Coordinates of C-alpha atoms and ligand atoms in Angstrom, one line a residue:
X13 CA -17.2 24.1 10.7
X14 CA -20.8 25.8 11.1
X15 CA -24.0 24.1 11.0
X16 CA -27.1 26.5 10.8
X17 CA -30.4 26.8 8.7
X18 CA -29.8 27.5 5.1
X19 CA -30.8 31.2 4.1
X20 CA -33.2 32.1 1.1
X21 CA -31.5 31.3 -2.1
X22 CA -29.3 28.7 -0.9
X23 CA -31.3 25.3 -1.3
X24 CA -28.7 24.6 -4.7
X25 CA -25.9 24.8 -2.5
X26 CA -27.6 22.6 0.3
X27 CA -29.3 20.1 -2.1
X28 CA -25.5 19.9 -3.8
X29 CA -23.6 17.8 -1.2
X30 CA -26.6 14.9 -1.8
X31 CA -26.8 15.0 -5.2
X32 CA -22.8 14.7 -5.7
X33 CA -23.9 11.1 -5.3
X34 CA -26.9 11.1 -7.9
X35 CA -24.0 12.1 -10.2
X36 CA -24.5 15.5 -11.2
X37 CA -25.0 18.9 -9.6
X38 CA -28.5 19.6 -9.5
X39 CA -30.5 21.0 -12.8
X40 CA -32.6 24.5 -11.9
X41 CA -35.6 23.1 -12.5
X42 CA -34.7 20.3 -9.8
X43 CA -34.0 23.4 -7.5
X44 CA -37.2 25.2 -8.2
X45 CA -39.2 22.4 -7.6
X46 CA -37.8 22.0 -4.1
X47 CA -38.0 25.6 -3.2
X48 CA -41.7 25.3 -4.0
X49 CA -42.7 22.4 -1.4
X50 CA -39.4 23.2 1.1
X51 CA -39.0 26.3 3.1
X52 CA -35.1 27.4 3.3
X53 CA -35.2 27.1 7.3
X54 CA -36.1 23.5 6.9
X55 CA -32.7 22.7 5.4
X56 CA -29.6 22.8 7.7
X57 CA -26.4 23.4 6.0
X58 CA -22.8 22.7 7.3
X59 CA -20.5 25.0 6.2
X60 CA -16.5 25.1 6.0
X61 CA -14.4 28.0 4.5
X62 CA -17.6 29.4 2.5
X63 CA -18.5 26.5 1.4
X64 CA -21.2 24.3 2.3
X65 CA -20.1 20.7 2.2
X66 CA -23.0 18.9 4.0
X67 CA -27.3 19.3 4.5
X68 CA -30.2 17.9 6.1
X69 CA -33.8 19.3 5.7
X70 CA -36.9 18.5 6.3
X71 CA -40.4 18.8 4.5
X72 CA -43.8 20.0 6.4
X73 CA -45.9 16.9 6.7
X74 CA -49.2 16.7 8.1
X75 CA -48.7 12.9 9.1
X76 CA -51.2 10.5 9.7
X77 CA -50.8 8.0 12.8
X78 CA -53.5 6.0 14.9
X79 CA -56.0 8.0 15.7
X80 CA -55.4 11.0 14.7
X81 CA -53.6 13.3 12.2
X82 CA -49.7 14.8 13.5
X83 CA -47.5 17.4 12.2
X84 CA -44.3 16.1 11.2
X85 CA -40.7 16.6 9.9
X86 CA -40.0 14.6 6.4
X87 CA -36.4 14.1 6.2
X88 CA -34.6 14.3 2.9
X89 CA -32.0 15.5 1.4
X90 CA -28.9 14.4 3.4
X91 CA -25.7 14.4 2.5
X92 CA -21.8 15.5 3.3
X93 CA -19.5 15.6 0.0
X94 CA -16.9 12.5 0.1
X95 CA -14.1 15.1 0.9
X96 CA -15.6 15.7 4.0
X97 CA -17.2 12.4 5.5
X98 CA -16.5 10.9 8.9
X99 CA -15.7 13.5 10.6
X100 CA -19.2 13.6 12.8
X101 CA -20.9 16.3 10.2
X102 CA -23.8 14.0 10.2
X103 CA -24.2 13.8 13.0
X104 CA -24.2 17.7 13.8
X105 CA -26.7 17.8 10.9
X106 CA -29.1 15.9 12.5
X107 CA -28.5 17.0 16.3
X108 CA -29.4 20.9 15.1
X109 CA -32.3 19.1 12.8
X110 CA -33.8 17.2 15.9
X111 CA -33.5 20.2 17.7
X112 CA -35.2 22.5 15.5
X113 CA -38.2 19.8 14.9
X114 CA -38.4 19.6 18.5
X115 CA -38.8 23.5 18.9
X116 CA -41.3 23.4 16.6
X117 CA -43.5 21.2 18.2
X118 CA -43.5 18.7 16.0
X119 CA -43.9 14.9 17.3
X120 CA -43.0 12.9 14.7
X121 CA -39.6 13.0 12.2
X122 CA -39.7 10.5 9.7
X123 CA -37.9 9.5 6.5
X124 CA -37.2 6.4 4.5
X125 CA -33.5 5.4 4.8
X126 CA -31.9 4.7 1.3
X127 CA -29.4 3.1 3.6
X128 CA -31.2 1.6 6.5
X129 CA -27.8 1.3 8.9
X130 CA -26.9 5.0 9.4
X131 CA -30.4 6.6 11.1
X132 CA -30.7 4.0 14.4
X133 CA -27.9 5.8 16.1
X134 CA -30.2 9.2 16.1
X135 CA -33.3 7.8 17.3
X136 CA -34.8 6.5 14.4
X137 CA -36.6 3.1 14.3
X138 CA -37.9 1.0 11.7
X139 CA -41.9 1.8 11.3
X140 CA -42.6 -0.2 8.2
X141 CA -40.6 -2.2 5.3
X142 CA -41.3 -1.1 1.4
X143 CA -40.2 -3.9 -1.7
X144 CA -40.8 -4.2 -5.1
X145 CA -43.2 -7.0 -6.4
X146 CA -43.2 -8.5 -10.0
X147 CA -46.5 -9.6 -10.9
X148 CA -46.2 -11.9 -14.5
X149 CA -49.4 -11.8 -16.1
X150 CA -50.4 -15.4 -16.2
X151 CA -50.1 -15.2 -12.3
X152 CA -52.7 -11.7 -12.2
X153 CA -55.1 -13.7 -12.2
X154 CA -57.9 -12.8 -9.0
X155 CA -60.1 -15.6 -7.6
X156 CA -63.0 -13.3 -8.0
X157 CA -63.5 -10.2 -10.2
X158 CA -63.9 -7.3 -8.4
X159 CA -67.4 -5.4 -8.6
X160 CA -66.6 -1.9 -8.2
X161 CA -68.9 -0.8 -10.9
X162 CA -67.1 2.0 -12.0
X163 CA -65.5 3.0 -15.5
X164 CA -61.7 4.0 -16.4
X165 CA -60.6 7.1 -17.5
X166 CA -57.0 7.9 -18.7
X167 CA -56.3 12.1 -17.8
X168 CA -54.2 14.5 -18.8
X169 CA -51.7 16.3 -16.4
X170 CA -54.5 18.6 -15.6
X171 CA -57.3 16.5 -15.1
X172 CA -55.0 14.7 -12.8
X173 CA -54.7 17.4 -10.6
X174 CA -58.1 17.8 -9.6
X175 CA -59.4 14.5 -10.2
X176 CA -56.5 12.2 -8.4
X177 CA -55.7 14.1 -5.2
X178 CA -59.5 13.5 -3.4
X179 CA -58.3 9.7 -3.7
X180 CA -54.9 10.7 -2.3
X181 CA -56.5 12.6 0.6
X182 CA -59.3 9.9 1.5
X183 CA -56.9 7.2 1.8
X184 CA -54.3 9.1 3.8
X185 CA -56.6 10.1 6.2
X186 CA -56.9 6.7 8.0
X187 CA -53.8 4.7 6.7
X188 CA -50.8 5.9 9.0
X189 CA -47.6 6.5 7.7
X190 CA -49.3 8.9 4.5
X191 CA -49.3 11.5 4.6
X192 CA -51.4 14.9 3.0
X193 CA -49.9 16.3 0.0
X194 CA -50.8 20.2 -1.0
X195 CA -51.2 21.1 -4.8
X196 CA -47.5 22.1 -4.8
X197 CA -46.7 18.7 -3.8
X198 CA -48.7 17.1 -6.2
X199 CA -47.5 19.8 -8.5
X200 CA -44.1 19.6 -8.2
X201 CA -43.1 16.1 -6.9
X202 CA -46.0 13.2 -7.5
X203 CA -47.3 14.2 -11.0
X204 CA -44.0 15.6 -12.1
X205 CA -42.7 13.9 -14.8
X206 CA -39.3 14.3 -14.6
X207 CA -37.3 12.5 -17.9
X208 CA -34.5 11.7 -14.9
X209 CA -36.7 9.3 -13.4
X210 CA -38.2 7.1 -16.5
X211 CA -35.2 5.0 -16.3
X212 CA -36.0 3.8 -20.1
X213 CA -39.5 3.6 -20.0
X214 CA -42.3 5.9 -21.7
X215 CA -44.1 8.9 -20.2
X216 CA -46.3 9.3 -16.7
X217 CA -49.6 7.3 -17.3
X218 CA -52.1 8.8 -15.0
X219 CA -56.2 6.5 -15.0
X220 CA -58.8 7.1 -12.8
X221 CA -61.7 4.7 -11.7
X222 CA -64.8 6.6 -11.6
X223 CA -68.3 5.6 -10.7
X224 CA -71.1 8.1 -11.1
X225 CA -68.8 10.9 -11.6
X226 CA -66.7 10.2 -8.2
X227 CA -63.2 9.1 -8.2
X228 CA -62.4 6.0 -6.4
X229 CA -59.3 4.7 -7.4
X230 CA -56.2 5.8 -9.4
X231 CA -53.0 4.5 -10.7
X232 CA -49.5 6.2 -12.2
X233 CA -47.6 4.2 -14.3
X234 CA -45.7 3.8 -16.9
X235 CA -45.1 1.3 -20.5
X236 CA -42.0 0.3 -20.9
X237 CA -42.1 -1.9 -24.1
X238 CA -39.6 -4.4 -25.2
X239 CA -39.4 -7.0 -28.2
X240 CA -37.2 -10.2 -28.3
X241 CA -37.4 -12.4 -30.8
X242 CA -40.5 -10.5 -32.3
X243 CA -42.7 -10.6 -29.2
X244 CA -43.7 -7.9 -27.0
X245 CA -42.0 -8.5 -23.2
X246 CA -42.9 -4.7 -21.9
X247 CA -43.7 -4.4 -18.7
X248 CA -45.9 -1.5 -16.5
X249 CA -44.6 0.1 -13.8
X250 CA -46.6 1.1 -11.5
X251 CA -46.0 4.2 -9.6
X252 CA -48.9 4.4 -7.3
X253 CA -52.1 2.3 -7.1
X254 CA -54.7 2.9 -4.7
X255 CA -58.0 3.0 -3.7
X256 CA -61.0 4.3 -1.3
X257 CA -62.0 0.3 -1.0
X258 CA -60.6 -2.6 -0.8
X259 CA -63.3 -2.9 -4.6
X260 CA -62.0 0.1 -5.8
X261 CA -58.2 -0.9 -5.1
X262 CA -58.8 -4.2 -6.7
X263 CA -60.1 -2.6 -9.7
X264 CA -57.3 -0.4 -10.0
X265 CA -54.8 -3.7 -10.2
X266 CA -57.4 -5.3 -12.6
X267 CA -56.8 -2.8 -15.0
X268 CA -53.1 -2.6 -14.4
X269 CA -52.9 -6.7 -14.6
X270 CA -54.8 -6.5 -17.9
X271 CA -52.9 -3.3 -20.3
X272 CA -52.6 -5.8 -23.0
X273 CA -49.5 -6.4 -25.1
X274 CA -47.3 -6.5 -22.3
X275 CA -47.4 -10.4 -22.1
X276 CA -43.5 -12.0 -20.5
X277 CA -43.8 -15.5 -19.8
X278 CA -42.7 -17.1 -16.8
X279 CA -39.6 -19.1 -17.9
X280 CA -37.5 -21.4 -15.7
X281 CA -34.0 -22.4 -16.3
X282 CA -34.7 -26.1 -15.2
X283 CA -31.1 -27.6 -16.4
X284 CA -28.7 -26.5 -18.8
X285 CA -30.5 -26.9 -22.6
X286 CA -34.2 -26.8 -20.6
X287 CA -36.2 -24.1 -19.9
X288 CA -39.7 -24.3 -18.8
X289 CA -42.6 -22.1 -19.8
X290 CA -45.6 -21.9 -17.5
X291 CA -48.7 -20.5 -20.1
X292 CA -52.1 -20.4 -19.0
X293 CA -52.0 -23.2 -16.6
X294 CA -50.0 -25.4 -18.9
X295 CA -46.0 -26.2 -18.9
X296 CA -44.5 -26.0 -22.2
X297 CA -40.5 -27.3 -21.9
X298 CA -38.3 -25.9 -24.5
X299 CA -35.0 -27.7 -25.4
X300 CA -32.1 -26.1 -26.6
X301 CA -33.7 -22.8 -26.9
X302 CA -36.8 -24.6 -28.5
X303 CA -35.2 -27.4 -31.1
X304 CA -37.0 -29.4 -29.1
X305 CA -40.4 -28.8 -27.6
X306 CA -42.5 -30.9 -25.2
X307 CA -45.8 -29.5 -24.5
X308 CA -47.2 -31.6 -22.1
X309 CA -44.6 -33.0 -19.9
X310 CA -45.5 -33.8 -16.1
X311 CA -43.4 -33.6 -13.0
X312 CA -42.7 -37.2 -12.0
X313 CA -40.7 -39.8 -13.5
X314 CA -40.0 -39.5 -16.8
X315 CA -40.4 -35.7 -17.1
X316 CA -38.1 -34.1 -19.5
X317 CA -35.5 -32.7 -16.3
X318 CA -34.7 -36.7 -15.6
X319 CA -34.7 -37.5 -18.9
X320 CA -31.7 -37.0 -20.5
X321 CA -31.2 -37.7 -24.6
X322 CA -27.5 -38.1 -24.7
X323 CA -27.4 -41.0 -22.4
X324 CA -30.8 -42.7 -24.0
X325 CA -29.1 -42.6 -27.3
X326 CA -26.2 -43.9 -26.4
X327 CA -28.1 -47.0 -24.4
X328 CA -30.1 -47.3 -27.1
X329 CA -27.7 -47.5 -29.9
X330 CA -25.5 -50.1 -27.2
X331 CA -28.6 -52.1 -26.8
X332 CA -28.9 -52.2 -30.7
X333 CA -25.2 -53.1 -30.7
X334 CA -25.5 -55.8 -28.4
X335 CA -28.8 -57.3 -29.8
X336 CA -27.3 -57.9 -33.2
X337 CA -29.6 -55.4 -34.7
X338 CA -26.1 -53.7 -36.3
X339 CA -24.4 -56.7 -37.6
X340 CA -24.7 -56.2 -41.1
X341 CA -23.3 -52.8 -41.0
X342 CA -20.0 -52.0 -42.6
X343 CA -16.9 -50.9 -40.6
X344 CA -16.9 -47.0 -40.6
X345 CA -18.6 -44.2 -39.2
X346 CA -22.5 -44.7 -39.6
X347 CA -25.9 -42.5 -39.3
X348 CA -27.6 -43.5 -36.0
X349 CA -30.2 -45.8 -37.1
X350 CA -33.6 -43.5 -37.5
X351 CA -36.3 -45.8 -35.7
X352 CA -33.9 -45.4 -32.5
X353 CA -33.5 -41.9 -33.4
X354 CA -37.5 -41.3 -33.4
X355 CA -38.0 -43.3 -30.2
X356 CA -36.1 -40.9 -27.9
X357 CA -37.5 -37.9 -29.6
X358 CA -41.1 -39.5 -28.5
X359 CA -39.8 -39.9 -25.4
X360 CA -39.1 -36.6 -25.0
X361 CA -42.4 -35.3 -26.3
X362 CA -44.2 -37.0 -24.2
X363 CA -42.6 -37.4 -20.8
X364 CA -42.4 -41.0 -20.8
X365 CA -39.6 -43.6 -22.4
Ligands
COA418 C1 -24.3 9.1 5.2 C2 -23.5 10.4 5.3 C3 -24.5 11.6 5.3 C4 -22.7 10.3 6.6 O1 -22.1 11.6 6.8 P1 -20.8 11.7 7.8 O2 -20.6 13.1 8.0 O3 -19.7 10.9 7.2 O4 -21.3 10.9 9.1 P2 -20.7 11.1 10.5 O5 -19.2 11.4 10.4 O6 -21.5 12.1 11.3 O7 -20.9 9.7 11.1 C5 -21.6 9.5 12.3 C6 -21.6 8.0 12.6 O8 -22.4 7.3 11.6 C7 -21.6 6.3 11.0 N1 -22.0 6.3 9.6 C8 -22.0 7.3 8.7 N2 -22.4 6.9 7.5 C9 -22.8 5.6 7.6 C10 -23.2 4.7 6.7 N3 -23.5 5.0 5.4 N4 -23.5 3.4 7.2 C11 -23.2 3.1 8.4 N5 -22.7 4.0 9.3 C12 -22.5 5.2 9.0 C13 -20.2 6.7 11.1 O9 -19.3 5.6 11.0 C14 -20.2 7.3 12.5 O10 -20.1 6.3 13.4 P3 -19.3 6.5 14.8 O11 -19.9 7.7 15.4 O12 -19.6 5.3 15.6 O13 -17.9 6.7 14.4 C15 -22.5 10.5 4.1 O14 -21.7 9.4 4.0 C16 -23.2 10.7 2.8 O15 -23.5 11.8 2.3 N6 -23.5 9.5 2.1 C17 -24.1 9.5 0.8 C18 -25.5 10.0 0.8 C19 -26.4 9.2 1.7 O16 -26.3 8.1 2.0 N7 -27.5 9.9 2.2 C20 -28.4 9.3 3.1 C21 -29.4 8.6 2.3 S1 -30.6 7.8 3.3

């Protein structure tokens, strides 16, 4: 077993023991567009036999940290192929790695750990935590609107590359943990568009906030649009959203908040049969999938969730027994009597019995 730096031409065979676990041997155009933000010596390669069953590399960053601005080593790409795991490869890979990194001067190595358990034992710490929020509409709302006085603009690919990255570049400046990206990077990773990574949803939205000609905010996203039962439940995904102001960021989630049509209301299984359905302030409960709808219902006592219809119709149609109401009735199976009927739906339109 050999671990060295890859040589020119061999960033398919290094990129191949990671992506074994994306599923598929990497496409060329995959390949290409790593060659073009990640020189060959920053990829270490551990070879066995002539073949090269593990990698580690690391891309050029010019990092931003308190106070000042750091090179640093952006790891990616690791992997050793399932036939050869456990057997310390790793762990070569990313002595040689911190080695190198430390040779060339650089301070910092970073990366963001798909699996957070397997970097601690080589030094690495956690800096920062990264999760997914889903905003529904009806809660986008802001206390007050934001005045950033600027207009949107949706771009093409190439207007995006000259108009987006001065956003980029401002922010990253003085937020650590960013990073600067070249035109390659916005070229070939950030504004690519790569099918592989819509995951069902449409094309790369790219929209600018401009005031006077001057960028200050920018978002990527993308539509994903969905129907059930005939009404639109898309969703946008945003990629990135930010701005030179805490204004011009707001602005940039207004807009994303408001891309109409995209409206999925907040429903909450509350018991079996009831759902509830938080729209524009109001609760709406639906029963059985909307055979019965109370628009108004409050919380407390007597809200639809402690009301339940079975047992009201049976104590109702007992307390009808009991009181004589049915003793003209003939023996046999009969049609619950209508008035009693009527009374519990009320009560379930309205909350209250
Ligand atoms: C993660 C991976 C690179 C480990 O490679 P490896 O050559 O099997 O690792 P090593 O044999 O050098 O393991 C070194 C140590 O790390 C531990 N370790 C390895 N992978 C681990 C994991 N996924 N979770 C927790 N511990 C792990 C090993 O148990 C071993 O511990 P020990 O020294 O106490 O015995 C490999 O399993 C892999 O390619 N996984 C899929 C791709 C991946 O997860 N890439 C990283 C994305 S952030």
């Amino acid at each position: 077993m050999e671990v060295r730096r890859a040589r020119s031409g061999e960033i398919l065979a290094g990129l191949t023991p990671v992506s074994h676990y994306f599923g598929s041997v990497p496409a060329e155009d995959t390949v290409q567009r790593f060659a073009r933000v990640l020189p060959p010596e920053r990829m270490h390669v551990a070879e066995e036999d002539g073949k090269i069953v593990g990698g580690a590399s690391a891309f050029e960053f010019q990092f931003t940290v308190p106070g000042a601005i750091v090179p640093a080593a952006g790891v990616t790409i690791v992997g050793v192929l399932p036939t050869h795991r456990r057997r310390g490869i790793l762990t070569q890979l990313m002595r040689a790695q911190l080695d190198d990194i430390r040779e060339r001067g650089e301070p910092v190595a970073c990366l963001w750990a798909s699996e957070e358990t397997i970097y601690g034992r080589y030094g690495y710490g956690m800096s920062a935590l990264c999760g997914d929020i889903e905003i529904l509409r009806v809660y986008g709302g802001f206390r007050r609107p934001p005045e950033h006085g600027g207009v949107f603009r949706l771009l093409s690919h190439e207007e995006a590359l000259e108009v987006i990255p001065p956003v980029w570049a401002r922010v990253a400046a003085e937020t650590p943990g960013m990073f600067a990206r070249p035109r390659e990077w916005w070229q070939a990773r950030a504004l690519h568009d790569s099918e592989g990574r819509r995951d069902g949803a449409g094309e790369m939205m790219r929209v600018v906030l401009e005031r006077d000609g001057e960028a200050l905010a920018y978002a990527l996203y993308r539509v994903k649009m969905d129907f059930e039962s005939g009404s639109s439940t898309g969703e946008v995904r945003v990629l990135e959203a930010l701005g030179v102001s805490p204004e011009a960021t707001a602005g940039i989630w207004r807009y994303l908040l408001d891309v109409d049509w995209l409206d999925r209301h907040p429903s909450t299984p509350v018991r079996r049969h009831l759902e509830r359905f938080e729209l524009d302030g109001r609760r709406v409960y639906l029963l059985n999938r909307g055979s019965l709808v109370n628009l108004a219902a409050g919380l407390g006592i007597g809200a639809p969730q402690l009301f339940d219809p079975f047992a009201a119709i049976m104590l109702l149609g007992l307390d009808a027994i009991l009181s004589g109401q049915t003793a003209d009735l003939p023996n046999g199976v009969q049609r619950y009597p209508r008035p009693l009927e009527a009374r519990v739906a009320r009560a379930l339109a309205t909350g209250s019995v």
